[in-house]
Amino acid sequence: MVVWSPFRFNCGQEISNRFVIAPLTTDASHEDGTAADDELAFVRRRSASGFGATISSAAYIAQDGRSWQGIGAAHDGHLSSLQRLAEAMRAAGGLAILQIYDGGRIARPDLIGEHTLRAPSAVASLRPGAKTPRAMTADEVEGLIASFRQAASLARKAGFDGVEVHGANHYAVHQFFSPRANHRTDKWGGTLAKRMSFPLAVAAAVRDALGPKLIAGFRVTPFEAEPDGYTLEDSKLLCGELAKLNLDYISVSLDDYRNSRPQGEARVYHGPVAKIDVPTENPITAFARIAAGRSAVLASGGIKTRLDAEGAIELGADLVAVGRAVVVDPEWLAKVRSKHEASILAGLPRDEREIAGALSIPPRMVDYLLSRPGWIPRL
């Protein structure tokens, strides 16, 4: 079966199977951005089941871009924490990939201290209670690209096998690409080509900082479901340009890969699921066709069984990322491999007091998960 076969990236690194742990927000790091022991235990237990690679929770690259209390890759003070994280992620010999991000207009004011909320343009997010950010200066935009470069260099020093740029899910890189969030009139905004400039500059900076022998990935939301958002046709152009940069993979960020449903910006987790217009072509298939082997395609969203994984690969994916399923069952992959899928846990324990201990989930992360009703089922 393809899912159990190895895969070699452009850089020469090889993954032992096609299963990857998706980046999972823990919201459980120390206030200074260093990884907490229970956060490392969460990662170590899940990585130990034999995934080909683990992608970390997103690490912030600048203090004024933090969107939750997670790990940092913003300065040398984070180096030892990142080293411990890379070791935990390699619990069973899989590859360790650090995801890096900046929150832009959806950074949390309570975490960025005295810094002012800043973004591509002075346009508020659709999230409830969102504040209007100030527009970044041209020098600040260049500085943010430099921060991504610095974070990638820090990941290399910490011993990671690669870095993924979080260019999806409405964070800063996504915001620069979005016509809803980017109203700039300089070289960083306006036309589609100019809105691609920042994502491409970040990707190029990270590729350069890592050198040719480490994995460089980029996560993309394939289209925006919100009115006046960018389309799949737009993101296909971005995908084509990213593939020219010798990236090892492009990750297609979806909440449900079968239904082509991306993550909405408003993040409403209660009530009926809103209907959205979806493209006729599945984004995974579209990206695979555009990348044409120049970069691997990583699929995610709703992968709960081996058949789900095989379905994503049939659509054109080279790799599959498992998220919510491995939160619920740390031994998910071991059960899939041994053909004991019937024993896979279907949800979090009903008793909240059991969740942290039974599943090695940090208490802060338990609170975070339960604040999103319906996102992960309960037993």
GROMACS .gro file of C-alpha atoms in nm:
model
  379
    1MET     CA    1   0.000   0.000   0.000
    2VAL     CA    2   0.124   0.349  -0.086
    3VAL     CA    3   0.048   0.483   0.263
    4TRP     CA    4   0.318   0.258   0.414
    5SER     CA    5   0.579   0.327   0.147
    6PRO     CA    6   0.868   0.572   0.197
    7PHE     CA    7   0.889   0.907   0.020
    8ARG     CA    8   1.196   1.111  -0.070
    9PHE     CA    9   1.176   1.491  -0.064
   10ASN     CA   10   1.360   1.722  -0.305
   11CYS     CA   11   1.622   1.792  -0.039
   12GLY     CA   12   1.708   1.423  -0.010
   13GLN     CA   13   1.543   1.361   0.326
   14GLU     CA   14   1.329   1.049   0.331
   15ILE     CA   15   1.008   0.986   0.524
   16SER     CA   16   0.944   0.623   0.622
   17ASN     CA   17   0.568   0.629   0.551
   18ARG     CA   18   0.312   0.878   0.421
   19PHE     CA   19   0.154   0.962   0.759
   20VAL     CA   20   0.235   1.295   0.924
   21ILE     CA   21   0.113   1.441   1.253
   22ALA     CA   22  -0.055   1.770   1.165
   23PRO     CA   23   0.039   2.088   1.352
   24LEU     CA   24  -0.176   2.096   1.666
   25THR     CA   25  -0.224   2.407   1.875
   26THR     CA   26  -0.158   2.324   2.239
   27ASP     CA   27  -0.189   2.673   2.392
   28ALA     CA   28   0.017   2.519   2.673
   29SER     CA   29   0.367   2.665   2.657
   30HIS     CA   30   0.526   2.880   2.925
   31GLU     CA   31   0.460   3.253   2.904
   32ASP     CA   32   0.809   3.309   2.762
   33GLY     CA   33   0.741   3.075   2.469
   34THR     CA   34   0.942   2.780   2.596
   35ALA     CA   35   0.787   2.434   2.575
   36ALA     CA   36   0.632   2.295   2.895
   37ASP     CA   37   0.697   1.939   3.011
   38ASP     CA   38   0.337   1.829   2.960
   39GLU     CA   39   0.343   1.976   2.610
   40LEU     CA   40   0.653   1.769   2.530
   41ALA     CA   41   0.484   1.459   2.673
   42PHE     CA   42   0.183   1.520   2.445
   43VAL     CA   43   0.410   1.531   2.140
   44ARG     CA   44   0.635   1.244   2.247
   45ARG     CA   45   0.349   0.999   2.304
   46ARG     CA   46   0.191   1.065   1.967
   47SER     CA   47   0.516   1.066   1.771
   48ALA     CA   48   0.610   0.733   1.931
   49SER     CA   49   0.338   0.548   1.738
   50GLY     CA   50   0.544   0.554   1.419
   51PHE     CA   51   0.447   0.856   1.209
   52GLY     CA   52   0.685   0.933   0.926
   53ALA     CA   53   0.707   1.293   1.044
   54THR     CA   54   0.563   1.526   1.304
   55ILE     CA   55   0.490   1.892   1.237
   56SER     CA   56   0.502   2.102   1.551
   57SER     CA   57   0.239   2.338   1.679
   58ALA     CA   58   0.302   2.677   1.521
   59ALA     CA   59   0.592   2.870   1.675
   60TYR     CA   60   0.565   3.248   1.680
   61ILE     CA   61   0.847   3.439   1.513
   62ALA     CA   62   0.780   3.777   1.676
   63GLN     CA   63   0.643   3.871   2.017
   64ASP     CA   64   0.386   4.107   1.864
   65GLY     CA   65   0.246   3.830   1.646
   66ARG     CA   66   0.142   3.576   1.911
   67SER     CA   67  -0.209   3.434   1.870
   68TRP     CA   68  -0.201   3.189   2.162
   69GLN     CA   69   0.031   3.083   2.443
   70GLY     CA   70   0.245   2.855   2.231
   71ILE     CA   71   0.609   2.788   2.157
   72GLY     CA   72   0.839   3.056   2.027
   73ALA     CA   73   1.114   3.067   1.765
   74ALA     CA   74   1.175   3.437   1.795
   75HIS     CA   75   1.525   3.459   1.945
   76ASP     CA   76   1.819   3.258   2.077
   77GLY     CA   77   1.651   3.230   2.417
   78HIS     CA   78   1.414   2.979   2.255
   79LEU     CA   79   1.693   2.753   2.125
   80SER     CA   80   1.713   2.501   2.410
   81SER     CA   81   1.333   2.471   2.418
   82LEU     CA   82   1.329   2.400   2.046
   83GLN     CA   83   1.601   2.139   2.087
   84ARG     CA   84   1.393   1.955   2.348
   85LEU     CA   85   1.090   1.975   2.122
   86ALA     CA   86   1.278   1.829   1.824
   87GLU     CA   87   1.396   1.540   2.041
   88ALA     CA   88   1.039   1.467   2.159
   89MET     CA   89   0.911   1.473   1.803
   90ARG     CA   90   1.165   1.207   1.703
   91ALA     CA   91   1.038   0.959   1.964
   92ALA     CA   92   1.012   0.677   1.707
   93GLY     CA   93   1.269   0.802   1.458
   94GLY     CA   94   1.036   1.012   1.243
   95LEU     CA   95   1.128   1.351   1.099
   96ALA     CA   96   1.074   1.669   1.303
   97ILE     CA   97   0.939   1.975   1.122
   98LEU     CA   98   0.889   2.311   1.293
   99GLN     CA   99   0.591   2.516   1.181
  100ILE     CA  100   0.640   2.894   1.211
  101TYR     CA  101   0.382   3.170   1.195
  102ASP     CA  102   0.287   3.528   1.268
  103GLY     CA  103  -0.064   3.621   1.378
  104GLY     CA  104  -0.094   3.958   1.209
  105ARG     CA  105  -0.440   4.100   1.273
  106ILE     CA  106  -0.549   3.794   1.475
  107ALA     CA  107  -0.267   3.817   1.728
  108ARG     CA  108  -0.404   3.830   2.082
  109PRO     CA  109  -0.378   4.174   2.243
  110ASP     CA  110  -0.334   4.016   2.588
  111LEU     CA  111  -0.023   3.833   2.466
  112ILE     CA  112   0.154   4.102   2.266
  113GLY     CA  113   0.190   4.335   2.564
  114GLU     CA  114   0.269   4.693   2.480
  115HIS     CA  115   0.292   4.626   2.108
  116THR     CA  116   0.019   4.752   1.880
  117LEU     CA  117  -0.181   4.506   1.672
  118ARG     CA  118  -0.042   4.530   1.316
  119ALA     CA  119  -0.133   4.372   0.984
  120PRO     CA  120  -0.104   4.426   0.608
  121SER     CA  121  -0.384   4.684   0.626
  122ALA     CA  122  -0.604   4.853   0.885
  123VAL     CA  123  -0.887   4.604   0.837
  124ALA     CA  124  -1.033   4.409   1.129
  125SER     CA  125  -1.073   4.032   1.124
  126LEU     CA  126  -1.418   3.874   1.104
  127ARG     CA  127  -1.365   3.709   1.442
  128PRO     CA  128  -1.606   3.825   1.713
  129GLY     CA  129  -1.469   4.120   1.907
  130ALA     CA  130  -1.175   4.169   1.671
  131LYS     CA  131  -0.985   4.497   1.701
  132THR     CA  132  -0.877   4.699   1.402
  133PRO     CA  133  -0.501   4.670   1.349
  134ARG     CA  134  -0.273   4.940   1.216
  135ALA     CA  135  -0.120   4.896   0.871
  136MET     CA  136   0.242   4.785   0.876
  137THR     CA  137   0.505   5.014   0.730
  138ALA     CA  138   0.720   4.894   0.439
  139ASP     CA  139   1.014   4.857   0.678
  140GLU     CA  140   0.802   4.645   0.912
  141VAL     CA  141   0.705   4.416   0.626
  142GLU     CA  142   1.071   4.364   0.541
  143GLY     CA  143   1.142   4.310   0.909
  144LEU     CA  144   0.876   4.041   0.933
  145ILE     CA  145   1.031   3.854   0.639
  146ALA     CA  146   1.364   3.875   0.822
  147SER     CA  147   1.198   3.731   1.132
  148PHE     CA  148   1.077   3.429   0.934
  149ARG     CA  149   1.431   3.382   0.806
  150GLN     CA  150   1.572   3.407   1.159
  151ALA     CA  151   1.319   3.152   1.289
  152ALA     CA  152   1.417   2.906   1.016
  153SER     CA  153   1.784   2.951   1.106
  154LEU     CA  154   1.697   2.886   1.470
  155ALA     CA  155   1.515   2.566   1.370
  156ARG     CA  156   1.823   2.451   1.181
  157LYS     CA  157   2.043   2.518   1.486
  158ALA     CA  158   1.795   2.329   1.707
  159GLY     CA  159   1.827   2.018   1.494
  160PHE     CA  160   1.493   2.012   1.314
  161ASP     CA  161   1.471   1.826   0.985
  162GLY     CA  162   1.275   2.107   0.828
  163VAL     CA  163   1.041   2.405   0.861
  164GLU     CA  164   0.685   2.468   0.746
  165VAL     CA  165   0.564   2.823   0.687
  166HIS     CA  166   0.209   2.864   0.815
  167GLY     CA  167   0.060   3.049   0.521
  168ALA     CA  168  -0.296   2.936   0.593
  169ASN     CA  169  -0.592   2.973   0.829
  170HIS     CA  170  -0.604   3.355   0.825
  171TYR     CA  171  -0.271   3.428   0.994
  172ALA     CA  172  -0.034   3.699   0.868
  173VAL     CA  173   0.103   3.527   0.555
  174HIS     CA  174  -0.252   3.435   0.453
  175GLN     CA  175  -0.361   3.795   0.523
  176PHE     CA  176  -0.110   3.934   0.275
  177PHE     CA  177  -0.250   3.705   0.006
  178SER     CA  178  -0.613   3.783   0.084
  179PRO     CA  179  -0.788   4.073  -0.095
  180ARG     CA  180  -1.014   4.098   0.210
  181ALA     CA  181  -0.725   4.170   0.446
  182ASN     CA  182  -0.470   4.331   0.216
  183HIS     CA  183  -0.569   4.673   0.080
  184ARG     CA  184  -0.212   4.796   0.032
  185THR     CA  185  -0.112   5.002  -0.269
  186ASP     CA  186   0.264   4.943  -0.254
  187LYS     CA  187   0.460   4.644  -0.386
  188TRP     CA  188   0.302   4.418  -0.123
  189GLY     CA  189  -0.061   4.460  -0.230
  190GLY     CA  190  -0.315   4.554  -0.493
  191THR     CA  191  -0.293   4.309  -0.781
  192LEU     CA  192  -0.290   3.933  -0.734
  193ALA     CA  193   0.077   3.925  -0.832
  194LYS     CA  194   0.162   4.182  -0.565
  195ARG     CA  195  -0.045   4.002  -0.302
  196MET     CA  196   0.164   3.693  -0.376
  197SER     CA  197   0.485   3.886  -0.311
  198PHE     CA  198   0.491   3.846   0.066
  199PRO     CA  199   0.416   3.471   0.079
  200LEU     CA  200   0.678   3.411  -0.190
  201ALA     CA  201   0.936   3.629  -0.015
  202VAL     CA  202   0.882   3.442   0.311
  203ALA     CA  203   0.907   3.104   0.138
  204ALA     CA  204   1.227   3.206  -0.040
  205ALA     CA  205   1.380   3.339   0.283
  206VAL     CA  206   1.303   3.016   0.468
  207ARG     CA  207   1.434   2.800   0.183
  208ASP     CA  208   1.757   3.002   0.181
  209ALA     CA  209   1.801   2.994   0.560
  210LEU     CA  210   1.757   2.616   0.573
  211GLY     CA  211   1.998   2.539   0.293
  212PRO     CA  212   1.947   2.263   0.038
  213LYS     CA  213   1.948   1.961   0.272
  214LEU     CA  214   1.654   2.041   0.503
  215ILE     CA  215   1.281   2.023   0.430
  216ALA     CA  216   1.101   2.347   0.342
  217GLY     CA  217   0.720   2.332   0.341
  218PHE     CA  218   0.440   2.584   0.301
  219ARG     CA  219   0.081   2.555   0.420
  220VAL     CA  220  -0.195   2.715   0.211
  221THR     CA  221  -0.568   2.762   0.252
  222PRO     CA  222  -0.679   2.680  -0.104
  223PHE     CA  223  -0.963   2.932  -0.118
  224GLU     CA  224  -1.159   3.163   0.110
  225ALA     CA  225  -1.523   3.083   0.175
  226GLU     CA  226  -1.590   3.441   0.289
  227PRO     CA  227  -1.740   3.691   0.042
  228ASP     CA  228  -1.481   3.864  -0.180
  229GLY     CA  229  -1.210   3.622  -0.073
  230TYR     CA  230  -0.947   3.472  -0.298
  231THR     CA  231  -1.041   3.175  -0.514
  232LEU     CA  232  -0.892   2.835  -0.592
  233GLU     CA  233  -0.778   2.981  -0.925
  234ASP     CA  234  -0.582   3.243  -0.729
  235SER     CA  235  -0.420   2.990  -0.497
  236LYS     CA  236  -0.331   2.763  -0.789
  237LEU     CA  237  -0.120   3.049  -0.924
  238LEU     CA  238   0.043   3.083  -0.583
  239CYS     CA  239   0.104   2.707  -0.575
  240GLY     CA  240   0.277   2.723  -0.910
  241GLU     CA  241   0.506   3.003  -0.794
  242LEU     CA  242   0.584   2.824  -0.467
  243ALA     CA  243   0.679   2.510  -0.660
  244LYS     CA  244   0.937   2.715  -0.853
  245LEU     CA  245   1.117   2.787  -0.524
  246ASN     CA  246   1.220   2.423  -0.479
  247LEU     CA  247   0.995   2.374  -0.178
  248ASP     CA  248   0.978   2.015  -0.061
  249TYR     CA  249   0.604   2.017  -0.006
  250ILE     CA  250   0.291   2.231  -0.016
  251SER     CA  251   0.029   2.155   0.248
  252VAL     CA  252  -0.338   2.199   0.155
  253SER     CA  253  -0.519   2.317   0.467
  254LEU     CA  254  -0.880   2.197   0.483
  255ASP     CA  255  -1.116   2.112   0.767
  256ASP     CA  256  -1.255   1.831   0.551
  257TYR     CA  257  -1.060   1.724   0.244
  258ARG     CA  258  -1.352   1.528   0.094
  259ASN     CA  259  -1.587   1.826   0.102
  260SER     CA  260  -1.318   2.083   0.017
  261ARG     CA  261  -1.410   2.281   0.328
  262PRO     CA  262  -1.145   2.530   0.449
  263GLN     CA  263  -1.127   2.679   0.795
  264GLY     CA  264  -1.344   2.990   0.824
  265GLU     CA  265  -1.205   3.308   0.969
  266ALA     CA  266  -1.488   3.372   1.215
  267ARG     CA  267  -1.428   3.036   1.390
  268VAL     CA  268  -1.782   2.976   1.506
  269TYR     CA  269  -1.800   2.626   1.657
  270HIS     CA  270  -2.164   2.610   1.758
  271GLY     CA  271  -2.484   2.592   1.558
  272PRO     CA  272  -2.536   2.446   1.211
  273VAL     CA  273  -2.245   2.430   0.968
  274ALA     CA  274  -2.283   2.708   0.716
  275LYS     CA  275  -2.310   2.609   0.353
  276ILE     CA  276  -2.032   2.737   0.130
  277ASP     CA  277  -1.964   2.738  -0.241
  278VAL     CA  278  -1.686   2.493  -0.319
  279PRO     CA  279  -1.483   2.455  -0.638
  280THR     CA  280  -1.575   2.180  -0.880
  281GLU     CA  281  -1.219   2.049  -0.865
  282ASN     CA  282  -1.088   1.918  -0.533
  283PRO     CA  283  -0.804   2.148  -0.418
  284ILE     CA  284  -0.575   1.850  -0.353
  285THR     CA  285  -0.611   1.737  -0.713
  286ALA     CA  286  -0.566   2.092  -0.837
  287PHE     CA  287  -0.248   2.152  -0.637
  288ALA     CA  288  -0.102   1.814  -0.736
  289ARG     CA  289  -0.162   1.896  -1.103
  290ILE     CA  290  -0.003   2.241  -1.072
  291ALA     CA  291   0.293   2.123  -0.862
  292ALA     CA  292   0.350   1.841  -1.113
  293GLY     CA  293   0.605   1.665  -0.895
  294ARG     CA  294   0.815   1.976  -0.831
  295SER     CA  295   0.685   1.982  -0.472
  296ALA     CA  296   0.504   1.709  -0.282
  297VAL     CA  297   0.142   1.772  -0.180
  298LEU     CA  298   0.034   1.716   0.181
  299ALA     CA  299  -0.340   1.669   0.245
  300SER     CA  300  -0.524   1.724   0.571
  301GLY     CA  301  -0.875   1.751   0.710
  302GLY     CA  302  -1.099   1.471   0.828
  303ILE     CA  303  -0.850   1.185   0.804
  304LYS     CA  304  -0.972   0.933   1.062
  305THR     CA  305  -0.905   0.594   0.898
  306ARG     CA  306  -0.664   0.426   0.658
  307LEU     CA  307  -0.931   0.449   0.389
  308ASP     CA  308  -0.949   0.825   0.444
  309ALA     CA  309  -0.574   0.847   0.395
  310GLU     CA  310  -0.586   0.636   0.081
  311GLY     CA  311  -0.870   0.852  -0.050
  312ALA     CA  312  -0.656   1.164  -0.015
  313ILE     CA  313  -0.369   0.996  -0.196
  314GLU     CA  314  -0.604   0.890  -0.476
  315LEU     CA  315  -0.694   1.256  -0.517
  316GLY     CA  316  -0.328   1.338  -0.575
  317ALA     CA  317  -0.168   1.380  -0.232
  318ASP     CA  318   0.176   1.238  -0.165
  319LEU     CA  319   0.143   1.267   0.214
  320VAL     CA  320  -0.145   1.287   0.463
  321ALA     CA  321  -0.158   1.482   0.789
  322VAL     CA  322  -0.361   1.347   1.081
  323GLY     CA  323  -0.483   1.597   1.340
  324ARG     CA  324  -0.795   1.555   1.546
  325ALA     CA  325  -0.783   1.174   1.526
  326VAL     CA  326  -0.442   1.163   1.694
  327VAL     CA  327  -0.549   1.413   1.960
  328VAL     CA  328  -0.829   1.176   2.057
  329ASP     CA  329  -0.620   0.858   2.029
  330PRO     CA  330  -0.242   0.894   2.078
  331GLU     CA  331  -0.192   0.539   1.948
  332TRP     CA  332  -0.399   0.598   1.633
  333LEU     CA  333  -0.132   0.504   1.382
  334ALA     CA  334  -0.023   0.191   1.569
  335LYS     CA  335  -0.384   0.070   1.562
  336VAL     CA  336  -0.417   0.148   1.192
  337ARG     CA  337  -0.094  -0.035   1.113
  338SER     CA  338  -0.194  -0.343   1.315
  339LYS     CA  339  -0.541  -0.344   1.155
  340HIS     CA  340  -0.715  -0.275   1.485
  341GLU     CA  341  -0.905   0.032   1.369
  342ALA     CA  342  -1.216  -0.084   1.554
  343SER     CA  343  -1.035  -0.005   1.879
  344ILE     CA  344  -0.953   0.354   1.783
  345LEU     CA  345  -1.100   0.601   2.031
  346ALA     CA  346  -1.382   0.798   1.873
  347GLY     CA  347  -1.382   1.099   2.104
  348LEU     CA  348  -1.254   1.263   2.418
  349PRO     CA  349  -1.365   1.113   2.751
  350ARG     CA  350  -1.699   1.249   2.871
  351ASP     CA  351  -1.547   1.324   3.213
  352GLU     CA  352  -1.328   1.630   3.167
  353ARG     CA  353  -1.109   1.520   3.456
  354GLU     CA  354  -0.997   1.214   3.259
  355ILE     CA  355  -0.891   1.389   2.940
  356ALA     CA  356  -0.551   1.521   3.050
  357GLY     CA  357  -0.433   1.209   3.231
  358ALA     CA  358  -0.569   0.939   3.001
  359LEU     CA  359  -0.458   1.105   2.677
  360SER     CA  360  -0.146   1.299   2.787
  361ILE     CA  361  -0.306   1.630   2.691
  362PRO     CA  362  -0.184   1.941   2.878
  363PRO     CA  363  -0.460   2.090   3.099
  364ARG     CA  364  -0.436   2.424   2.917
  365MET     CA  365  -0.485   2.241   2.587
  366VAL     CA  366  -0.788   2.061   2.731
  367ASP     CA  367  -0.943   2.400   2.805
  368TYR     CA  368  -0.858   2.515   2.453
  369LEU     CA  369  -1.017   2.207   2.293
  370LEU     CA  370  -1.333   2.232   2.501
  371SER     CA  371  -1.368   2.600   2.407
  372ARG     CA  372  -1.436   2.481   2.051
  373PRO     CA  373  -1.755   2.274   2.094
  374GLY     CA  374  -1.811   2.022   1.820
  375TRP     CA  375  -1.459   2.046   1.679
  376ILE     CA  376  -1.360   1.721   1.851
  377PRO     CA  377  -1.631   1.469   1.948
  378ARG     CA  378  -1.687   1.348   2.305
  379LEU     CA  379  -1.755   0.991   2.407
   0.00000   0.00000   0.00000
